[in-house]
PDB file of C-alpha atoms in Angstrom:
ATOM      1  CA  UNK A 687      26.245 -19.707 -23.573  1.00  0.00           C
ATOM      2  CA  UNK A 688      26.166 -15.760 -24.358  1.00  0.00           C
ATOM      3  CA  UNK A 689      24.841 -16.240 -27.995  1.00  0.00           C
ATOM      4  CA  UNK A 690      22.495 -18.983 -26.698  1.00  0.00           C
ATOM      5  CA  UNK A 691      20.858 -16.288 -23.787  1.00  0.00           C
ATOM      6  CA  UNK A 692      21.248 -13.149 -26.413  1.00  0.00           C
ATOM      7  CA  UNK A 693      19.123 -14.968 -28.578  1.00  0.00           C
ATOM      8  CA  UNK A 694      16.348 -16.037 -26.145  1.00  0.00           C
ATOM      9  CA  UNK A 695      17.141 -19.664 -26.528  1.00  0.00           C
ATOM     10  CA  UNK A 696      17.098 -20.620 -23.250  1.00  0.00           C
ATOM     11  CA  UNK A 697      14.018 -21.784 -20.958  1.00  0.00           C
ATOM     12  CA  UNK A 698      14.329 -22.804 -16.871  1.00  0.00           C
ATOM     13  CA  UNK A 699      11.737 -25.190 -15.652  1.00  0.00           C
ATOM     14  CA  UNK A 700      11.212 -25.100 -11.806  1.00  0.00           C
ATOM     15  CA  UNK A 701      10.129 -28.081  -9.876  1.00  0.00           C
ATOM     16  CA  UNK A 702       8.412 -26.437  -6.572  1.00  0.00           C
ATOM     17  CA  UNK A 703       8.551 -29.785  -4.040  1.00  0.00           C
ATOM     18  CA  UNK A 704       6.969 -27.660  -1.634  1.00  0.00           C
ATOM     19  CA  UNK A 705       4.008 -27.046  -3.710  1.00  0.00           C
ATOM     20  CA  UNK A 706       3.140 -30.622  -4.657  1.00  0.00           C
ATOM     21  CA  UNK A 707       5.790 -30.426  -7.417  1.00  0.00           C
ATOM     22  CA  UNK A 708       4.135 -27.582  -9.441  1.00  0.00           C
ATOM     23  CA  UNK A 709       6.136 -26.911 -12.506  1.00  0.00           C
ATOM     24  CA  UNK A 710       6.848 -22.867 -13.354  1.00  0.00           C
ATOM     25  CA  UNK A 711       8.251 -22.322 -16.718  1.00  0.00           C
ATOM     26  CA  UNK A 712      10.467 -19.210 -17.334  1.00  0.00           C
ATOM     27  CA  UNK A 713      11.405 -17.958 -20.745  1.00  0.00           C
ATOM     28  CA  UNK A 714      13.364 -15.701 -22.560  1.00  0.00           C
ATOM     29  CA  UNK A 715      16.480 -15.818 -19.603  1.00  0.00           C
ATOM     30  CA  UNK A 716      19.314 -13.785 -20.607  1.00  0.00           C
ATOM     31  CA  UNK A 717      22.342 -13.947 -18.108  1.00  0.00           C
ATOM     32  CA  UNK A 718      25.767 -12.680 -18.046  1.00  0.00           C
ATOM     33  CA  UNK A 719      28.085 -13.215 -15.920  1.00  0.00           C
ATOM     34  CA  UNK A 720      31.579 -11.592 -16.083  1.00  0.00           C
ATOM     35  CA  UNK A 721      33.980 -12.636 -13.627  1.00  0.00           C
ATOM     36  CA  UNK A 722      37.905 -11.400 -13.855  1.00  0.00           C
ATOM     37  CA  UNK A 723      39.685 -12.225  -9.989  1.00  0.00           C
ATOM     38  CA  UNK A 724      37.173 -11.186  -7.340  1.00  0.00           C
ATOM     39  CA  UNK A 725      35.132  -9.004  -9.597  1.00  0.00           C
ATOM     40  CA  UNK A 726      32.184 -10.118 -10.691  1.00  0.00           C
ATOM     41  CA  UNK A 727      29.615  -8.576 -12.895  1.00  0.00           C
ATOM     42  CA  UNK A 728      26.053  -9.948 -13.719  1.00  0.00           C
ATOM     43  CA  UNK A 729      23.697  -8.532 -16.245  1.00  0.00           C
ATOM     44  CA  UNK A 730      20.369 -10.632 -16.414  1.00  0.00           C
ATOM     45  CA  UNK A 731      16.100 -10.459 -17.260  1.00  0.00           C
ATOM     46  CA  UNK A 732      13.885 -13.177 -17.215  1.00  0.00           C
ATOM     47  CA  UNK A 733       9.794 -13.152 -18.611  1.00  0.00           C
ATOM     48  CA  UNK A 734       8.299 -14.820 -15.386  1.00  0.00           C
ATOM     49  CA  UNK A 735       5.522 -17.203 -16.064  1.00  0.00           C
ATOM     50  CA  UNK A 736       1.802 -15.870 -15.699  1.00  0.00           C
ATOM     51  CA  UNK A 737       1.372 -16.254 -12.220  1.00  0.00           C
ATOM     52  CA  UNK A 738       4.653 -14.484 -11.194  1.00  0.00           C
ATOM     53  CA  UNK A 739       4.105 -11.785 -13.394  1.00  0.00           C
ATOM     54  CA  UNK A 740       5.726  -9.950 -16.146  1.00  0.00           C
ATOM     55  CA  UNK A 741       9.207  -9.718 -16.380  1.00  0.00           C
ATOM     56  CA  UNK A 742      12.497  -9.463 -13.662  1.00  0.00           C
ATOM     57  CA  UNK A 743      16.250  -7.724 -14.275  1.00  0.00           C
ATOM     58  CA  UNK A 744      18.809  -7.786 -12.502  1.00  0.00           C
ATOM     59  CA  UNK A 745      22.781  -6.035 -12.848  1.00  0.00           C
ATOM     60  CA  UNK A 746      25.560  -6.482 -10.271  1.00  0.00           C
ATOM     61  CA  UNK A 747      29.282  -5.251  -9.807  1.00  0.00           C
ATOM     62  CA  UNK A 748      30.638  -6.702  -7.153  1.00  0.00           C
ATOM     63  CA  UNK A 749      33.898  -7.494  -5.513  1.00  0.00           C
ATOM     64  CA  UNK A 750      34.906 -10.675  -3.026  1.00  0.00           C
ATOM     65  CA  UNK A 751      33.046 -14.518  -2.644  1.00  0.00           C
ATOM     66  CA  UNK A 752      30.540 -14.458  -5.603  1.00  0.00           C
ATOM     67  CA  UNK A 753      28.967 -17.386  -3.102  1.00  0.00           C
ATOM     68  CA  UNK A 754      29.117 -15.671   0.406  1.00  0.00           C
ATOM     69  CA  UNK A 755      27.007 -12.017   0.625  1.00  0.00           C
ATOM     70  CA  UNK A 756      28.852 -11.214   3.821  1.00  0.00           C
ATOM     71  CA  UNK A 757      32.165 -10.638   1.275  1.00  0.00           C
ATOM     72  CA  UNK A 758      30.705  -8.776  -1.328  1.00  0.00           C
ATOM     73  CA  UNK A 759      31.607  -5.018  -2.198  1.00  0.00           C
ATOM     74  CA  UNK A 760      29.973  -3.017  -4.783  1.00  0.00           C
ATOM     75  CA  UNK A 761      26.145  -2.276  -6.197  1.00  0.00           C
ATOM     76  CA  UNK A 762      22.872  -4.284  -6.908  1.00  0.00           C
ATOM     77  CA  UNK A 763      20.111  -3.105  -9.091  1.00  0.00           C
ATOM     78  CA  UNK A 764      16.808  -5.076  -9.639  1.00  0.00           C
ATOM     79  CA  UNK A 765      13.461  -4.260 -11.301  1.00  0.00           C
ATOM     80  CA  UNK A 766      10.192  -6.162 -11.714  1.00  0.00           C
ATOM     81  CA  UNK A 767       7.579  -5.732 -13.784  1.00  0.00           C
ATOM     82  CA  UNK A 768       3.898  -6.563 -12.813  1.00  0.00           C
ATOM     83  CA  UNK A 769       5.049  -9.223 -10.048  1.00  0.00           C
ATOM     84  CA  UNK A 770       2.244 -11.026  -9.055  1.00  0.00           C
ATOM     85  CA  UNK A 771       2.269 -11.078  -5.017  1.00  0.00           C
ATOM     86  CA  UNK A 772       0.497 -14.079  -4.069  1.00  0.00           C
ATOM     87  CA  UNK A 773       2.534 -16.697  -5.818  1.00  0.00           C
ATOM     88  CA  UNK A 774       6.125 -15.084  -4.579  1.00  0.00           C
ATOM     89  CA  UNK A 775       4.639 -15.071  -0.764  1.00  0.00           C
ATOM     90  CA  UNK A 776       3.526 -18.404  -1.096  1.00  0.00           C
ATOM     91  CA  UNK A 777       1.373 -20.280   1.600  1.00  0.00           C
ATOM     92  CA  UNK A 778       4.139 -20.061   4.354  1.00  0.00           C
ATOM     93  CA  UNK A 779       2.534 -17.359   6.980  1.00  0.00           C
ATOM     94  CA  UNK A 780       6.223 -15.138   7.955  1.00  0.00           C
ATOM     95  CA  UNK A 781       5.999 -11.475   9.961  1.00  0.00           C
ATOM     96  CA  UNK A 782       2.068 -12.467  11.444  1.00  0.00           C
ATOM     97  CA  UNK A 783       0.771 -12.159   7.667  1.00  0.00           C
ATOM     98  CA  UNK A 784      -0.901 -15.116   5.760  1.00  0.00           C
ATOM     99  CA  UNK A 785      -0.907 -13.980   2.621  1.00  0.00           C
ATOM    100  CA  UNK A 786      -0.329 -10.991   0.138  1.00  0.00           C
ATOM    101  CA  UNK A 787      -1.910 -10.533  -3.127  1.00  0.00           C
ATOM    102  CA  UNK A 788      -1.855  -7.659  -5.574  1.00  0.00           C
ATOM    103  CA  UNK A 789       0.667  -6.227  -8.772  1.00  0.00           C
ATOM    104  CA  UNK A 790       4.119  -4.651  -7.792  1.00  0.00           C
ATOM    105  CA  UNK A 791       6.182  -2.887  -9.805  1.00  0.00           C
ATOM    106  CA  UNK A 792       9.355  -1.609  -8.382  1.00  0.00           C
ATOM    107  CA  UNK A 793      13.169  -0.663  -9.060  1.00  0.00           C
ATOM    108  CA  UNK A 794      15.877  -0.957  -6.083  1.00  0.00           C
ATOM    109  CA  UNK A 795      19.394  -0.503  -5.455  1.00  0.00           C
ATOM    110  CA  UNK A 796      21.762  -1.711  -3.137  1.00  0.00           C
ATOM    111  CA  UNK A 797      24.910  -0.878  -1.618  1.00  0.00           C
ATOM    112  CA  UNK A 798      27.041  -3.918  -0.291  1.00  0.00           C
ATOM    113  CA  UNK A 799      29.752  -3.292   2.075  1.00  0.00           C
ATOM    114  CA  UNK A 800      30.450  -6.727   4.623  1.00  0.00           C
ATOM    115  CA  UNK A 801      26.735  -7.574   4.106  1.00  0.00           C
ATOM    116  CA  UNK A 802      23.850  -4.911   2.393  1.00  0.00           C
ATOM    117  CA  UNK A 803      24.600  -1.708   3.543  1.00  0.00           C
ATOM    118  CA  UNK A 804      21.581   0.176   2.052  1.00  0.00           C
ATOM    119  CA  UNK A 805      18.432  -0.571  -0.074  1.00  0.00           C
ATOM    120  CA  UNK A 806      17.077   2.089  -2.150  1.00  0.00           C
ATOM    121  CA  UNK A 807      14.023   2.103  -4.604  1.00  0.00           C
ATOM    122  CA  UNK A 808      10.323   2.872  -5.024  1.00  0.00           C
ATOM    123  CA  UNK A 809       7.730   0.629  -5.441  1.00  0.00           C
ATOM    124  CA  UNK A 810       4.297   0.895  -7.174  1.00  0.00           C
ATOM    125  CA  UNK A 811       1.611  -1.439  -5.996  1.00  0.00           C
ATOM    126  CA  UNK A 812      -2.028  -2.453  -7.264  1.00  0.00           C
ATOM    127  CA  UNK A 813      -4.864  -4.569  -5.778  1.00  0.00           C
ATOM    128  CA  UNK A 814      -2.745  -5.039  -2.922  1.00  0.00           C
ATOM    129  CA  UNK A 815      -4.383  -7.063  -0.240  1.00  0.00           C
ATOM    130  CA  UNK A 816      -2.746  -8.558   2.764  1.00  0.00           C
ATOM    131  CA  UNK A 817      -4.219 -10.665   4.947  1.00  0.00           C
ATOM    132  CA  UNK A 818      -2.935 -11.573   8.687  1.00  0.00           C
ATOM    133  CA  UNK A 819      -2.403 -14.617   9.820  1.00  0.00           C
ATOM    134  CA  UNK A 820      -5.583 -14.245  12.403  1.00  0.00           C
ATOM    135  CA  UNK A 821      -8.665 -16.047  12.876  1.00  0.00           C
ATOM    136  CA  UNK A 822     -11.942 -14.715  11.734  1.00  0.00           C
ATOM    137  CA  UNK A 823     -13.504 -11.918  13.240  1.00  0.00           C
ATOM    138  CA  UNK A 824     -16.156 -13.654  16.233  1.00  0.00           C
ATOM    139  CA  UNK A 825     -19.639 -14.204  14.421  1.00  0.00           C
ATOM    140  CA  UNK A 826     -22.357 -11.592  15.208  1.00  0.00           C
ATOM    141  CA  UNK A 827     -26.048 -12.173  15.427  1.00  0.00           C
ATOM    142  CA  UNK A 828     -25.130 -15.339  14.008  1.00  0.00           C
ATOM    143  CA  UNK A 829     -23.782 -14.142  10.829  1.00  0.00           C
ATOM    144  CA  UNK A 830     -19.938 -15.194  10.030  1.00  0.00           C
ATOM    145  CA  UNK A 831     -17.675 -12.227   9.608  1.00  0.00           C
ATOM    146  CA  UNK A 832     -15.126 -12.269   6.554  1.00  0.00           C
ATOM    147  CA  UNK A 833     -11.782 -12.840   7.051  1.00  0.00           C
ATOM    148  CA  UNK A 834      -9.796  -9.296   8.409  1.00  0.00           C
ATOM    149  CA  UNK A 835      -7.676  -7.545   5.465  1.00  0.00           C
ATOM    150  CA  UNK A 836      -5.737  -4.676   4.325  1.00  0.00           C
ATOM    151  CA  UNK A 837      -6.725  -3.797   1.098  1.00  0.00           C
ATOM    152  CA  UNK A 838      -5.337  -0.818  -1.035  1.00  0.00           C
ATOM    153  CA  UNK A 839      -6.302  -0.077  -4.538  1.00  0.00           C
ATOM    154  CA  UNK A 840      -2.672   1.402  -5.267  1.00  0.00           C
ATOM    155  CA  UNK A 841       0.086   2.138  -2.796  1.00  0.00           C
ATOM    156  CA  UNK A 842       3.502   3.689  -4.113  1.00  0.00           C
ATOM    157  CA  UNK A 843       6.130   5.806  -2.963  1.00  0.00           C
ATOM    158  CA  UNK A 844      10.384   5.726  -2.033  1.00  0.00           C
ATOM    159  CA  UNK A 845      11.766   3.791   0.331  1.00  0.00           C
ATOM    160  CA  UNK A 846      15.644   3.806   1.636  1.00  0.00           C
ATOM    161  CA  UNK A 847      16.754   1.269   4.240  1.00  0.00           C
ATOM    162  CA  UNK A 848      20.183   1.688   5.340  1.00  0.00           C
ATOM    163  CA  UNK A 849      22.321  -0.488   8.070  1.00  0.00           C
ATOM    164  CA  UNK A 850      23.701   1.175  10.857  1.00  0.00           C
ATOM    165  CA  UNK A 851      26.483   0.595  13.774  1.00  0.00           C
ATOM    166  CA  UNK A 852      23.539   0.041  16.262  1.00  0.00           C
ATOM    167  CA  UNK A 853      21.395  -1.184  13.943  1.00  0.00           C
ATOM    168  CA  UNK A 854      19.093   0.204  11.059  1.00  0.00           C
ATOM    169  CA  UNK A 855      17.412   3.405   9.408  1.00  0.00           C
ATOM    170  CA  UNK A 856      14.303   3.382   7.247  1.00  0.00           C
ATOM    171  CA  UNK A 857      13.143   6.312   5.266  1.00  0.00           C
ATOM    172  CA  UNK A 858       9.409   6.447   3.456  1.00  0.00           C
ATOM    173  CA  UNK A 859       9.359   9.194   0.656  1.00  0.00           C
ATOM    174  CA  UNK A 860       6.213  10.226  -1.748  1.00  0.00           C
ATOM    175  CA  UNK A 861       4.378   7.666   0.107  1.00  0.00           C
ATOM    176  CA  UNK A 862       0.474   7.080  -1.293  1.00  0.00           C
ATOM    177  CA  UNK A 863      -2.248   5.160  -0.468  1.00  0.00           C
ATOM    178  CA  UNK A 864      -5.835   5.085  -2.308  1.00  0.00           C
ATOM    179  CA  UNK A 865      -9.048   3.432  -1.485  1.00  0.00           C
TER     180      UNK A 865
END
């Protein structure tokens, strides 16, 4: 399987039940995945079809249950590249929002520890439009009002979310917003 993924050879096809079987094709996956007693390392990318975006990567080291979080020890980096929103939010309204739309870009680290410990990263986001999960505005003089939004030509900045005893601590740094 390593010269097969180093190569490029290998394509996933995703069956989506939930969206009336829609097919998403991803190409170019490259995964490995070295494993010696509890330690476990994974080194992977993937090209995402066109309307997930442009490309995902992921490394691990990590120690304990490769299939239960709540054992693992060690660090988890990701990265995405032009990640369409819409299509990874889906039609499922979660947190009082509807929908998100827009181009992310981000990089983020983790620290596990008995469950994720800390998140780390900075983001970089374009067209981003979110949309709550509200009715329409109340008509006036007759006129129908357009649905309510956020919308944000680019929003970027740091971020660092870290687990605490008595619960959590979130940190925004370089945070901007444009028009």
């Amino acid at each position: 399987i390593s010269r097969l993924t180093r190569q490029n050879l290998i394509t996933l096809l995703r069956r989506d039940l939930r969206a009336a079987g829609k097919t998403l094709k991803f190409t170019a996956v490259n995964l490995q995945l070295r494993n010696q007693g509890d330690r476990h390392r994974i080194d992977g990318s993937v090209d995402l079809p066109d309307a997930l975006g442009r490309r995902l990567q992921v490394a691990a080291d990590l120690r304990g249950d490769l299939f239960d979080s709540k054992t693992w020890l060690g660090r988890v980096f990701a990265r995405g590249s032009a990640v369409r929103l819409g299509d990874w939010w889906g039609d499922r309204p979660r947190f009082g929002i509807a929908s998100v739309e827009g181009m992310l870009d981000f990089r983020a680290w983790s620290t596990w520890d008995d469950g994720v410990l800390l998140v780390e990263g900075d983001v970089h986001a374009r067209s981003l439009r979110i949309m709550p999960q509200t009715a329409s505005p109340p008509a006036t003089n007759g006129a129908a009002q357009p649905p309510l939004q956020l919308a944000m030509d680019k929003v970027e900045g740091g971020f660092r979310w870290q687990r605490r005893a008595a619960g959590w601590l979130s940190d925004i740094d370089n945070f901007a917003v444009a028009h």
